[in-house]
Amino acid sequence: MSIQKFKRTKKLYKTIKINLKRRTIIVDDKIEFFKKLPKPSWIELSIIDVCNRSCIFCPKSDPSIAPNTFQRMQLILIDKLVKDLKEIDYKGSVVLCGYGEPMLHKEVNEISRRLAKVSFVEVVTNGDTLNSNKINDLFNNNINKLLISMYDGPEQIKKFRQMILEANVPKDFVILRDRWYDKNKDYGLKLTNRTGTINIGEQEKIGTFDKCYYPSYQLLIDWNGDVFLCPQDWQRRVTMGNIMQQSLFDIWKSKIFEKFRKNLLEGKRCDSPCNLCNAEGTILGKNHAKAWKKIYNI
């Protein structure tokens, strides 16, 4: 079967390269409403449940917690998500990352092309499978940002910069992230325990943070359509619903989502998995949280 090549049709969305500021532009700059309720602005999509690496700070390093199941998202589910996002006139980002390495999905380009019709699309990858042709393909399938996490060392910078040059894409299309540090520098990450799953490095104690805005602006969709509160829940403890059985917006405004959202806005990390989480969940989403508090009279 021949692979159809596409040329880029969507204008590249320019964002600030610093990760937090980049996300702030999308999450907090302007809240969009649908049926008088704030819409999510950040959706993480786990398109495949396998990773070729086993990083010590990631739950994938423990097969008893997060085994590689090799399950992958089907295009019929992507089409359903596209339909749901179109219905609410979605203005945010869909980020391919989640519980696996997205570039291991053979249909990542087609997935990106379809999603780009209704959202900004980003890919977060360890870069192991990349070459200049693959970077060019991602660009021409309307990916907005390609984020490469470099785990091996600073020598990777030269390799990827040459790859980007040969791909003939704009320099700001790719963001290189230094993640090669050891435990003394928290591996270059803002470490969290992934809701009681990982205990490595110097982390905040459970209970340090109470309020959390994650469910006010974002959600995660797994390979089979299951929706979760956020990417911290690596054990997939509590499902909010499934987009093949309900519309995404119906799940977003459901009673169970509302329960977690209200509790976390009030500083009550009383339910699993939130009661085991040490993540600082108020860095982003302040405007969404304010809007939801007004709706809930908090």
XYZ file of C-alpha atoms in Angstrom:
298
model
C 0.000 0.000 0.000
C 1.476 3.366 -1.000
C 1.686 6.142 1.570
C -0.013 9.360 0.532
C 2.124 12.450 1.020
C 0.622 15.757 2.125
C 1.821 19.348 1.970
C 1.208 21.576 4.952
C -2.064 23.541 4.715
C -2.283 25.062 8.188
C -0.425 28.143 9.387
C 2.187 27.396 12.039
C 1.047 28.666 15.429
C 3.994 30.556 16.959
C 4.426 30.086 20.693
C 7.004 30.920 23.323
C 9.483 28.085 23.596
C 9.633 27.879 27.345
C 7.315 25.003 28.141
C 5.189 26.677 30.807
C 4.727 29.899 28.894
C 3.964 27.946 25.747
C 1.150 26.139 27.511
C -0.064 29.296 29.236
C -0.760 30.914 25.880
C -3.127 28.100 24.939
C -4.624 27.353 28.350
C -5.083 30.748 29.957
C -5.090 33.467 27.307
C -8.773 33.178 26.507
C -11.480 30.915 27.904
C -13.945 29.528 25.391
C -17.481 28.564 26.444
C -20.009 26.081 25.109
C -23.553 26.089 26.464
C -22.337 28.578 29.075
C -19.699 26.184 30.418
C -15.919 26.560 30.032
C -14.523 24.233 27.393
C -11.318 22.274 27.997
C -8.299 23.826 26.352
C -5.727 21.045 26.747
C -6.325 17.404 25.810
C -3.643 14.755 26.143
C -4.093 11.803 23.808
C -2.428 8.482 24.550
C -2.475 6.873 21.118
C -0.352 3.833 21.974
C 0.403 1.946 25.181
C 4.062 1.118 24.701
C 7.381 2.899 25.092
C 10.788 1.839 23.812
C 12.471 3.344 26.875
C 12.326 2.577 30.585
C 13.141 5.797 32.421
C 13.543 5.483 36.178
C 11.300 8.499 36.843
C 8.451 7.101 34.703
C 5.881 4.467 35.742
C 6.705 2.575 32.531
C 9.894 1.464 34.279
C 7.780 -0.871 36.436
C 5.855 -3.472 34.395
C 3.701 -4.296 37.412
C 2.325 -0.754 37.324
C 2.427 0.317 33.680
C 3.179 -2.645 31.410
C 3.615 -2.279 27.662
C 0.349 -3.663 26.297
C 1.029 -2.581 22.682
C -2.598 -1.451 22.349
C -3.081 1.420 19.920
C -5.782 3.920 19.117
C -7.848 3.250 15.996
C -8.737 5.876 13.405
C -12.455 5.384 14.070
C -11.857 6.771 17.554
C -9.909 9.710 16.126
C -12.836 10.472 13.816
C -15.225 10.409 16.779
C -12.992 12.790 18.711
C -12.751 15.111 15.695
C -16.557 15.115 15.471
C -16.932 15.920 19.177
C -14.359 18.720 19.059
C -15.951 20.219 15.960
C -19.348 20.284 17.665
C -18.012 22.459 20.496
C -15.808 24.562 18.184
C -12.713 23.529 20.119
C -9.909 26.121 20.206
C -7.277 24.371 22.312
C -4.501 21.844 21.825
C -4.484 18.082 21.463
C -1.141 16.691 22.589
C 0.003 13.238 21.533
C 1.860 11.839 24.544
C 0.127 10.125 27.468
C 1.139 6.614 28.517
C 3.371 5.726 25.578
C 5.692 6.923 22.812
C 3.423 8.360 20.076
C 5.963 7.944 17.268
C 5.646 4.166 17.649
C 2.107 4.419 16.253
C 2.321 3.709 12.528
C -0.576 6.056 11.774
C 0.722 9.048 13.745
C 0.787 11.254 10.638
C -2.783 10.433 9.634
C -3.933 10.918 13.225
C -2.239 14.307 13.315
C -3.672 15.386 9.972
C -7.241 14.572 11.032
C -6.917 16.211 14.440
C -5.354 19.350 12.970
C -8.657 20.109 11.241
C -10.209 20.937 14.614
C -7.337 21.772 16.984
C -3.705 22.649 17.436
C -1.714 19.412 17.554
C 1.524 18.766 19.395
C 3.685 15.648 19.568
C 5.905 14.881 22.551
C 8.535 12.259 21.760
C 11.846 10.859 22.961
C 13.050 11.285 19.383
C 14.513 7.795 19.082
C 12.616 6.955 15.890
C 12.969 10.365 14.259
C 14.827 11.265 11.122
C 14.621 14.290 8.833
C 11.931 12.720 6.632
C 9.707 11.915 9.613
C 10.051 15.451 10.971
C 9.117 16.829 7.560
C 6.108 14.484 7.399
C 4.887 15.655 10.808
C 5.194 19.267 9.716
C 3.294 18.645 6.487
C 0.526 16.863 8.369
C -0.065 20.111 10.242
C 1.564 19.373 13.580
C 1.884 22.682 15.423
C 4.801 21.764 17.680
C 7.175 18.825 17.902
C 8.729 18.508 21.348
C 11.762 16.242 21.604
C 12.838 15.154 25.086
C 16.565 14.380 25.030
C 17.480 11.827 27.689
C 20.980 10.722 26.652
C 23.097 13.860 26.865
C 23.913 17.292 25.382
C 25.507 15.603 22.363
C 21.944 14.991 21.151
C 21.493 18.712 20.504
C 23.846 18.679 17.527
C 22.230 15.521 16.130
C 18.698 16.872 16.294
C 19.640 20.343 15.036
C 21.173 18.752 11.948
C 18.080 16.594 11.546
C 15.829 19.674 11.772
C 17.992 21.488 9.206
C 17.757 18.581 6.776
C 13.997 18.352 7.343
C 13.654 21.898 5.992
C 11.119 22.987 8.621
C 10.986 26.258 10.563
C 13.363 26.273 13.535
C 10.591 27.090 15.982
C 8.546 24.104 14.832
C 10.715 21.861 17.029
C 11.443 22.352 20.711
C 14.434 20.471 22.134
C 14.062 19.697 25.835
C 17.068 18.757 27.989
C 16.117 15.748 30.074
C 19.508 14.071 30.479
C 20.228 15.208 34.051
C 20.697 12.807 36.967
C 18.753 12.552 40.215
C 20.678 15.475 41.710
C 18.926 17.749 39.228
C 15.610 15.825 39.236
C 16.342 14.524 35.709
C 15.521 17.962 34.302
C 11.860 17.502 35.215
C 9.295 18.764 37.661
C 9.007 15.415 39.404
C 5.693 14.166 40.767
C 4.746 10.840 42.290
C 2.199 10.083 39.543
C -0.499 9.626 42.186
C 1.534 7.455 44.515
C 3.258 5.491 41.762
C 6.795 6.934 41.651
C 9.032 7.715 44.621
C 12.292 9.092 43.312
C 14.207 12.351 43.694
C 13.257 15.228 45.944
C 9.488 15.490 45.688
C 6.854 17.411 47.565
C 5.088 15.526 50.322
C 1.503 14.415 49.746
C -0.676 17.118 51.266
C 1.643 20.005 50.390
C -0.855 21.154 47.780
C -4.612 21.000 48.160
C -6.319 22.851 45.320
C -5.928 21.610 41.755
C -7.103 23.122 38.475
C -6.364 20.169 36.199
C -10.031 19.097 35.795
C -11.000 22.701 35.137
C -9.108 22.940 31.850
C -7.793 19.562 30.715
C -8.327 15.818 30.410
C -6.590 12.726 29.076
C -7.979 10.236 26.554
C -6.512 6.736 26.499
C -6.024 4.517 23.411
C -9.480 2.907 23.871
C -11.400 6.155 24.386
C -11.435 6.098 28.193
C -11.267 9.593 29.665
C -9.216 10.377 32.769
C -8.887 13.491 34.891
C -5.275 14.193 34.066
C -1.949 12.602 33.079
C -0.954 12.064 36.718
C -3.213 9.004 37.070
C -0.905 6.375 35.582
C -2.774 3.499 37.205
C -5.977 4.592 35.485
C -7.942 4.321 38.713
C -11.035 6.376 37.911
C -12.595 6.626 34.451
C -14.763 9.650 33.682
C -16.367 7.976 30.677
C -15.566 6.788 27.166
C -15.849 8.935 24.044
C -17.148 6.006 21.984
C -20.163 5.822 24.302
C -20.733 9.528 25.062
C -19.813 12.842 23.549
C -16.671 14.414 24.961
C -18.603 17.431 26.187
C -21.163 15.248 27.974
C -18.278 13.572 29.795
C -16.723 16.971 30.534
C -19.912 18.186 32.237
C -20.844 14.850 33.816
C -21.616 14.361 37.512
C -18.407 12.441 38.183
C -16.228 15.060 36.484
C -18.120 17.762 38.372
C -17.525 15.979 41.686
C -13.751 15.901 41.243
C -13.628 19.413 39.768
C -15.587 20.967 42.657
C -13.656 19.107 45.344
C -10.318 20.129 43.899
C -11.386 23.746 43.466
C -12.267 23.723 47.164
C -8.943 22.169 48.110
C -10.339 18.738 48.899
C -8.027 16.016 47.645
C -10.212 13.453 49.317
C -10.923 10.956 46.533
C -8.692 8.427 44.767
C -6.435 9.062 42.919
C -6.159 12.693 44.054
C -5.558 11.773 47.708
C -2.230 10.183 46.691
C -1.099 12.982 44.382
C 1.635 15.506 45.183
C 1.421 17.519 41.958
C 1.105 21.292 42.145
C -2.077 21.578 40.145
C -2.591 25.338 40.187
C 0.225 26.500 37.908
C -2.066 26.638 34.895
C -5.808 27.042 34.497
C -6.430 29.952 36.857
C -8.949 31.583 34.548
C -10.803 28.326 34.001
C -10.878 27.718 37.746
C -12.296 31.175 38.332
C -15.055 30.581 35.784
C -15.998 27.201 37.274
C -16.035 28.654 40.806
C -18.532 31.234 39.644
C -20.735 28.507 38.135
C -20.530 26.385 41.286
C -20.896 29.382 43.642
C -17.642 28.498 45.402
